mmCIF file of C-alpha atoms in Angstrom:
data_model
loop_
_atom_site.group_PDB
_atom_site.id
_atom_site.type_symbol
_atom_site.label_atom_id
_atom_site.label_comp_id
_atom_site.label_asym_id
_atom_site.label_seq_id
_atom_site.Cartn_x
_atom_site.Cartn_y
_atom_site.Cartn_z
ATOM 1 C CA MET A 3 -26.251 29.994 -0.559
ATOM 2 C CA GLU A 4 -29.847 30.977 -1.311
ATOM 3 C CA GLU A 5 -31.109 27.733 -2.860
ATOM 4 C CA GLU A 6 -29.471 25.502 -0.232
ATOM 5 C CA PHE A 7 -30.682 27.789 2.562
ATOM 6 C CA HIS A 8 -34.275 27.606 1.336
ATOM 7 C CA GLU A 9 -34.075 23.809 1.116
ATOM 8 C CA LEU A 10 -32.719 23.672 4.667
ATOM 9 C CA THR A 11 -35.341 25.982 6.143
ATOM 10 C CA ASP A 12 -38.196 24.232 4.337
ATOM 11 C CA ARG A 13 -37.021 20.885 5.701
ATOM 12 C CA VAL A 14 -36.551 22.223 9.220
ATOM 13 C CA ARG A 15 -39.994 23.824 9.258
ATOM 14 C CA ALA A 16 -41.494 20.330 9.007
ATOM 15 C CA GLU A 17 -39.640 19.391 12.224
ATOM 16 C CA LEU A 18 -41.196 22.132 14.347
ATOM 17 C CA ARG A 19 -43.401 20.767 17.107
ATOM 18 C CA SER A 20 -44.732 23.765 19.053
ATOM 19 C CA PRO A 21 -45.533 27.473 18.793
ATOM 20 C CA GLN A 22 -42.311 28.129 20.717
ATOM 21 C CA ASP A 23 -40.377 26.245 18.041
ATOM 22 C CA LEU A 24 -41.950 28.435 15.358
ATOM 23 C CA VAL A 25 -40.975 31.616 17.204
ATOM 24 C CA ALA A 26 -37.366 30.420 17.564
ATOM 25 C CA TYR A 27 -37.315 29.354 13.925
ATOM 26 C CA GLU A 28 -38.530 32.740 12.689
ATOM 27 C CA ARG A 29 -35.941 34.506 14.838
ATOM 28 C CA LEU A 30 -33.159 32.365 13.395
ATOM 29 C CA LEU A 31 -34.274 33.169 9.873
ATOM 30 C CA GLY A 32 -34.332 36.862 10.718
ATOM 31 C CA LEU A 33 -30.771 36.729 12.055
ATOM 32 C CA ALA A 34 -29.619 34.836 8.969
ATOM 33 C CA ARG A 35 -31.158 37.338 6.574
ATOM 34 C CA LYS A 36 -29.777 40.395 8.383
ATOM 35 C CA ASN A 37 -26.231 38.976 8.238
ATOM 36 C CA THR A 38 -24.833 41.507 10.734
ATOM 37 C CA PRO A 39 -21.931 41.031 13.177
ATOM 38 C CA ALA A 40 -24.390 41.119 16.080
ATOM 39 C CA GLY A 41 -26.586 38.558 14.360
ATOM 40 C CA ARG A 42 -23.669 36.219 13.717
ATOM 41 C CA GLU A 43 -22.646 36.530 17.357
ATOM 42 C CA GLU A 44 -26.106 35.416 18.446
ATOM 43 C CA LEU A 45 -25.991 32.525 15.988
ATOM 44 C CA ALA A 46 -22.599 31.479 17.368
ATOM 45 C CA GLN A 47 -24.018 31.490 20.898
ATOM 46 C CA MET A 48 -26.734 29.147 19.636
ATOM 47 C CA LEU A 49 -24.059 26.536 18.884
ATOM 48 C CA VAL A 50 -22.832 26.324 22.472
ATOM 49 C CA ALA A 51 -26.064 26.970 24.391
ATOM 50 C CA VAL A 52 -27.529 24.022 26.276
ATOM 51 C CA GLU A 53 -30.777 22.271 25.321
ATOM 52 C CA ARG A 54 -31.021 23.770 21.869
ATOM 53 C CA PRO A 55 -32.721 21.537 19.279
ATOM 54 C CA LEU A 56 -30.609 20.031 16.528
ATOM 55 C CA TRP A 57 -32.457 21.905 13.794
ATOM 56 C CA ALA A 58 -31.599 25.255 15.429
ATOM 57 C CA ARG A 59 -27.908 24.358 15.649
ATOM 58 C CA GLU A 60 -28.001 23.191 12.043
ATOM 59 C CA ILE A 61 -29.395 26.481 10.746
ATOM 60 C CA ALA A 62 -26.940 28.517 12.821
ATOM 61 C CA ALA A 63 -23.946 26.422 11.752
ATOM 62 C CA PHE A 64 -24.957 26.525 8.097
ATOM 63 C CA VAL A 65 -25.307 30.306 8.044
ATOM 64 C CA LEU A 66 -22.036 30.859 9.906
ATOM 65 C CA GLY A 67 -20.176 28.304 7.803
ATOM 66 C CA CYS A 68 -21.265 29.854 4.531
ATOM 67 C CA ALA A 69 -20.165 33.228 5.941
ATOM 68 C CA GLY A 70 -16.680 31.855 6.672
ATOM 69 C CA ASP A 71 -17.106 32.005 10.458
ATOM 70 C CA LYS A 72 -14.895 29.246 11.882
ATOM 71 C CA ARG A 73 -16.971 28.979 15.043
ATOM 72 C CA ALA A 74 -19.277 26.745 12.992
ATOM 73 C CA PHE A 75 -16.589 24.138 12.360
ATOM 74 C CA GLU A 76 -17.253 21.678 15.206
ATOM 75 C CA THR A 77 -21.010 21.607 14.689
ATOM 76 C CA LEU A 78 -20.671 21.195 10.928
ATOM 77 C CA VAL A 79 -18.255 18.271 11.308
ATOM 78 C CA LEU A 80 -20.672 16.646 13.735
ATOM 79 C CA LEU A 81 -23.438 17.016 11.145
ATOM 80 C CA LEU A 82 -21.182 15.742 8.361
ATOM 81 C CA ASN A 83 -20.945 12.503 10.347
ATOM 82 C CA TYR A 84 -24.674 12.375 11.103
ATOM 83 C CA ARG A 85 -26.886 9.400 10.295
ATOM 84 C CA ASP A 86 -29.267 11.517 8.190
ATOM 85 C CA PRO A 87 -27.814 11.962 4.668
ATOM 86 C CA VAL A 88 -29.724 15.220 4.143
ATOM 87 C CA ARG A 89 -27.999 16.792 7.133
ATOM 88 C CA CYS A 90 -24.653 15.435 5.921
ATOM 89 C CA ALA A 91 -25.184 17.137 2.574
ATOM 90 C CA THR A 92 -26.088 20.457 4.204
ATOM 91 C CA ALA A 93 -22.991 20.326 6.410
ATOM 92 C CA ALA A 94 -20.744 19.440 3.470
ATOM 93 C CA HIS A 95 -22.040 22.438 1.519
ATOM 94 C CA ALA A 96 -21.256 24.828 4.381
ATOM 95 C CA LEU A 97 -17.872 23.232 5.119
ATOM 96 C CA GLY A 98 -16.892 23.654 1.497
ATOM 97 C CA ARG A 99 -17.341 27.402 1.926
ATOM 98 C CA LEU A 100 -15.977 27.756 5.443
ATOM 99 C CA GLY A 101 -12.313 27.966 4.463
ATOM 100 C CA ASP A 102 -11.054 26.212 7.584
ATOM 101 C CA PRO A 103 -7.839 24.168 7.100
ATOM 102 C CA ARG A 104 -9.131 21.608 9.587
ATOM 103 C CA THR A 105 -11.972 20.639 7.252
ATOM 104 C CA ALA A 106 -9.948 18.404 4.939
ATOM 105 C CA ARG A 107 -8.378 16.527 7.854
ATOM 106 C CA ALA A 108 -11.802 15.925 9.397
ATOM 107 C CA ALA A 109 -13.331 14.804 6.102
ATOM 108 C CA ALA A 110 -10.414 12.456 5.441
ATOM 109 C CA ALA A 111 -10.760 10.907 8.900
ATOM 110 C CA LEU A 112 -14.469 10.284 8.321
ATOM 111 C CA ALA A 113 -14.014 8.942 4.785
ATOM 112 C CA THR A 114 -11.290 6.462 5.753
ATOM 113 C CA ASN A 115 -12.934 5.195 8.941
ATOM 114 C CA PRO A 116 -14.193 1.667 8.116
ATOM 115 C CA LEU A 117 -16.754 1.891 10.919
ATOM 116 C CA ARG A 118 -18.375 4.948 9.303
ATOM 117 C CA THR A 119 -18.459 3.843 5.664
ATOM 118 C CA ALA A 120 -22.261 3.999 5.561
ATOM 119 C CA TYR A 121 -21.987 7.760 6.164
ATOM 120 C CA ALA A 122 -18.890 8.453 4.044
ATOM 121 C CA LEU A 123 -20.522 9.618 0.805
ATOM 122 C CA HIS A 124 -20.564 13.326 1.616
ATOM 123 C CA PRO A 125 -17.105 13.411 3.235
ATOM 124 C CA VAL A 126 -15.767 11.780 0.053
ATOM 125 C CA ARG A 127 -17.453 14.334 -2.185
ATOM 126 C CA LEU A 128 -16.252 17.142 0.064
ATOM 127 C CA LEU A 129 -12.650 15.943 -0.219
ATOM 128 C CA ALA A 130 -12.863 16.111 -3.997
ATOM 129 C CA GLU A 131 -14.310 19.615 -3.812
ATOM 130 C CA LEU A 132 -11.631 20.862 -1.387
ATOM 131 C CA ARG A 133 -8.648 19.646 -3.459
ATOM 132 C CA ALA A 134 -6.602 19.569 -0.275
ATOM 133 C CA PRO A 135 -3.337 17.630 0.244
ATOM 134 C CA GLN A 136 -5.345 15.001 2.133
ATOM 135 C CA SER A 137 -7.874 14.516 -0.677
ATOM 136 C CA VAL A 138 -6.123 12.103 -3.052
ATOM 137 C CA PRO A 139 -4.571 9.787 -0.389
ATOM 138 C CA ALA A 140 -7.871 9.559 1.482
ATOM 139 C CA LEU A 141 -9.910 8.830 -1.655
ATOM 140 C CA ILE A 142 -7.430 6.188 -2.824
ATOM 141 C CA ALA A 143 -7.417 4.486 0.579
ATOM 142 C CA THR A 144 -11.213 4.498 0.765
ATOM 143 C CA LEU A 145 -11.640 3.189 -2.779
ATOM 144 C CA GLU A 146 -9.102 0.390 -2.319
ATOM 145 C CA ARG A 147 -10.866 -0.728 0.844
ATOM 146 C CA LEU A 148 -14.193 -0.897 -0.994
ATOM 147 C CA LEU A 149 -12.967 -2.922 -3.988
ATOM 148 C CA THR A 150 -14.193 -6.224 -2.585
ATOM 149 C CA PRO A 151 -16.861 -8.471 -4.155
ATOM 150 C CA HIS A 152 -20.456 -7.512 -3.368
ATOM 151 C CA ASN A 153 -19.501 -4.548 -1.203
ATOM 152 C CA PRO A 154 -22.764 -2.748 -0.323
ATOM 153 C CA TYR A 155 -21.189 0.711 -0.363
ATOM 154 C CA TRP A 156 -20.748 1.016 -4.107
ATOM 155 C CA ARG A 157 -22.040 4.586 -4.183
ATOM 156 C CA VAL A 158 -19.221 5.632 -1.863
ATOM 157 C CA ALA A 159 -16.745 3.801 -4.117
ATOM 158 C CA LEU A 160 -18.246 5.528 -7.161
ATOM 159 C CA ALA A 161 -17.845 8.930 -5.499
ATOM 160 C CA CYS A 162 -14.177 8.075 -4.880
ATOM 161 C CA VAL A 163 -13.713 7.113 -8.531
ATOM 162 C CA GLU A 164 -15.340 10.304 -9.788
ATOM 163 C CA GLY A 165 -13.473 12.449 -7.283
ATOM 164 C CA LEU A 166 -10.100 10.982 -8.218
ATOM 165 C CA GLY A 167 -10.792 11.651 -11.878
ATOM 166 C CA ALA A 168 -11.686 15.257 -11.111
ATOM 167 C CA LEU A 169 -8.551 15.741 -8.999
ATOM 168 C CA GLY A 170 -6.337 14.521 -11.855
ATOM 169 C CA ASP A 171 -3.554 12.993 -9.754
ATOM 170 C CA ARG A 172 -1.754 10.036 -11.334
ATOM 171 C CA ARG A 173 -1.223 8.427 -7.948
ATOM 172 C CA ALA A 174 -4.813 7.230 -8.406
ATOM 173 C CA VAL A 175 -4.059 5.157 -11.527
ATOM 174 C CA PRO A 176 -3.575 1.759 -9.783
ATOM 175 C CA ALA A 177 -6.767 2.084 -7.727
ATOM 176 C CA LEU A 178 -8.787 3.307 -10.712
ATOM 177 C CA THR A 179 -7.423 0.485 -12.870
ATOM 178 C CA ALA A 180 -8.562 -2.017 -10.248
ATOM 179 C CA ALA A 181 -11.994 -0.355 -10.167
ATOM 180 C CA VAL A 182 -12.481 -1.024 -13.901
ATOM 181 C CA ALA A 183 -12.989 -4.713 -13.047
ATOM 182 C CA HIS A 184 -16.154 -3.877 -11.071
ATOM 183 C CA PRO A 185 -19.218 -3.483 -13.311
ATOM 184 C CA ARG A 186 -20.838 -0.737 -11.224
ATOM 185 C CA LEU A 187 -17.644 1.304 -11.317
ATOM 186 C CA ALA A 188 -16.209 0.344 -14.698
ATOM 187 C CA ALA A 189 -17.505 3.205 -16.854
ATOM 188 C CA ALA A 190 -16.713 5.906 -14.308
ATOM 189 C CA ALA A 191 -13.276 4.405 -13.610
ATOM 190 C CA ALA A 192 -12.459 4.301 -17.331
ATOM 191 C CA ALA A 193 -13.587 7.921 -17.691
ATOM 192 C CA SER A 194 -11.429 8.975 -14.742
ATOM 193 C CA LEU A 195 -8.446 7.104 -16.141
ATOM 194 C CA ALA A 196 -8.968 8.800 -19.494
ATOM 195 C CA ARG A 197 -8.771 12.170 -17.748
ATOM 196 C CA LEU A 198 -5.378 11.005 -16.459
ATOM 197 C CA GLY A 199 -4.252 9.948 -19.937
ATOM 198 C CA VAL A 200 -4.830 6.204 -19.374
ATOM 199 C CA HIS A 201 -7.340 4.236 -21.467
ATOM 200 C CA GLU A 202 -9.020 0.997 -20.366
ATOM 201 C CA ASP A 203 -11.334 -1.382 -22.246
ATOM 202 C CA VAL A 204 -14.356 -1.587 -19.943
ATOM 203 C CA THR A 205 -16.291 -3.871 -22.311
ATOM 204 C CA ALA A 206 -13.825 -6.686 -21.789
ATOM 205 C CA ALA A 207 -13.958 -6.202 -18.028
ATOM 206 C CA ASP A 208 -17.761 -6.221 -17.985
ATOM 207 C CA GLY A 209 -18.021 -9.319 -20.126
ATOM 208 C CA GLN A 210 -15.467 -11.198 -18.087
ATOM 209 C CA ASP A 211 -17.228 -10.407 -14.842
ATOM 210 C CA ASP A 212 -20.666 -11.372 -16.188
ATOM 211 C CA GLY A 213 -19.280 -14.645 -17.522
ATOM 212 C CA GLU A 214 -17.709 -15.518 -14.199
ATOM 213 C CA ASP A 215 -20.978 -14.771 -12.387
ATOM 214 C CA ALA A 216 -22.935 -16.956 -14.825
ATOM 215 C CA ARG A 217 -20.468 -19.839 -14.513
ATOM 216 C CA ALA A 218 -20.612 -19.630 -10.748
ATOM 217 C CA ALA A 219 -24.410 -19.713 -10.839
ATOM 218 C CA ARG A 220 -24.443 -22.754 -13.143
ATOM 219 C CA GLY A 221 -21.905 -24.485 -10.919
ATOM 220 C CA ALA A 222 -24.234 -24.018 -7.973
ATOM 221 C CA GLY A 223 -27.099 -25.583 -9.938
ATOM 222 C CA ARG A 224 -29.204 -22.440 -10.241
ATOM 223 C CA GLY A 225 -29.899 -19.568 -12.604
ATOM 224 C CA PRO A 226 -28.560 -16.060 -12.218
ATOM 225 C CA GLY A 227 -31.375 -15.282 -9.723
ATOM 226 C CA PRO A 228 -32.750 -11.869 -8.689
ATOM 227 C CA GLU A 229 -30.543 -8.892 -8.069
ATOM 228 C CA ARG A 230 -29.142 -8.748 -4.547
ATOM 229 C CA GLY A 231 -30.813 -6.547 -2.003
ATOM 230 C CA GLU A 232 -29.467 -3.236 -0.859
ATOM 231 C CA GLY A 233 -26.920 -3.065 1.907
ATOM 232 C CA PRO A 234 -26.709 -0.591 4.789
ATOM 233 C CA GLY A 235 -25.272 2.062 2.496
ATOM 234 C CA GLY A 236 -28.485 2.196 0.461
ATOM 235 C CA GLY A 237 -27.106 0.414 -2.632
ATOM 236 C CA HIS A 238 -26.269 -2.932 -4.146
ATOM 237 C CA GLY A 239 -22.903 -4.639 -4.071
ATOM 238 C CA LEU A 240 -20.138 -3.669 -6.458
ATOM 239 C CA SER A 241 -20.564 -6.860 -8.475
ATOM 240 C CA GLY A 242 -24.243 -7.419 -7.769
#
């Protein structure tokens, strides 16, 4: 936990706005380092107390989660679904060590929610790490939904591809085979299929896709043009 904890506390320190914030911050760090039952109880109270800043709840939930204290679950799931990717990553790290059976169900619900795709990267990675019964079905469903032309969430799709390869479940073969046709996913999909004992020729898929794009551009009376801009998920489309 040490490296992740230092990254979290360094980031949070930049959010402090008053001397009172600094005092509260130093107290939280002291409780985390002592790691006593009394200290964990005080951290748990921080999660339900009113008018506590988000950074204080985040530190408390992270410490409790990494210690296997299930009282951190609700706060960590809230942070896993947060708009700030750094907080999502911190929550995913703690949830992966919490050992709560509810975690996989929550991560699967977030990953498969089409309204939350922009924030699904860390839930997807967490599902692969957990290797829970929900992991493979959720990753397949999410990947299949993202295999549309010029989908802006290609990094989420790539995480699904890599996660399915790591999980080694042959139920993923059809979705991974379909992913080979997408240039941004082709190499990773072929590698994941190879781990499942299936081999695909990604060169043919790449060439076919590039040729179709070029023909479409010529048919529209223009050149290939500049690469498309990034979508809300912070990346380019699958076929961009």
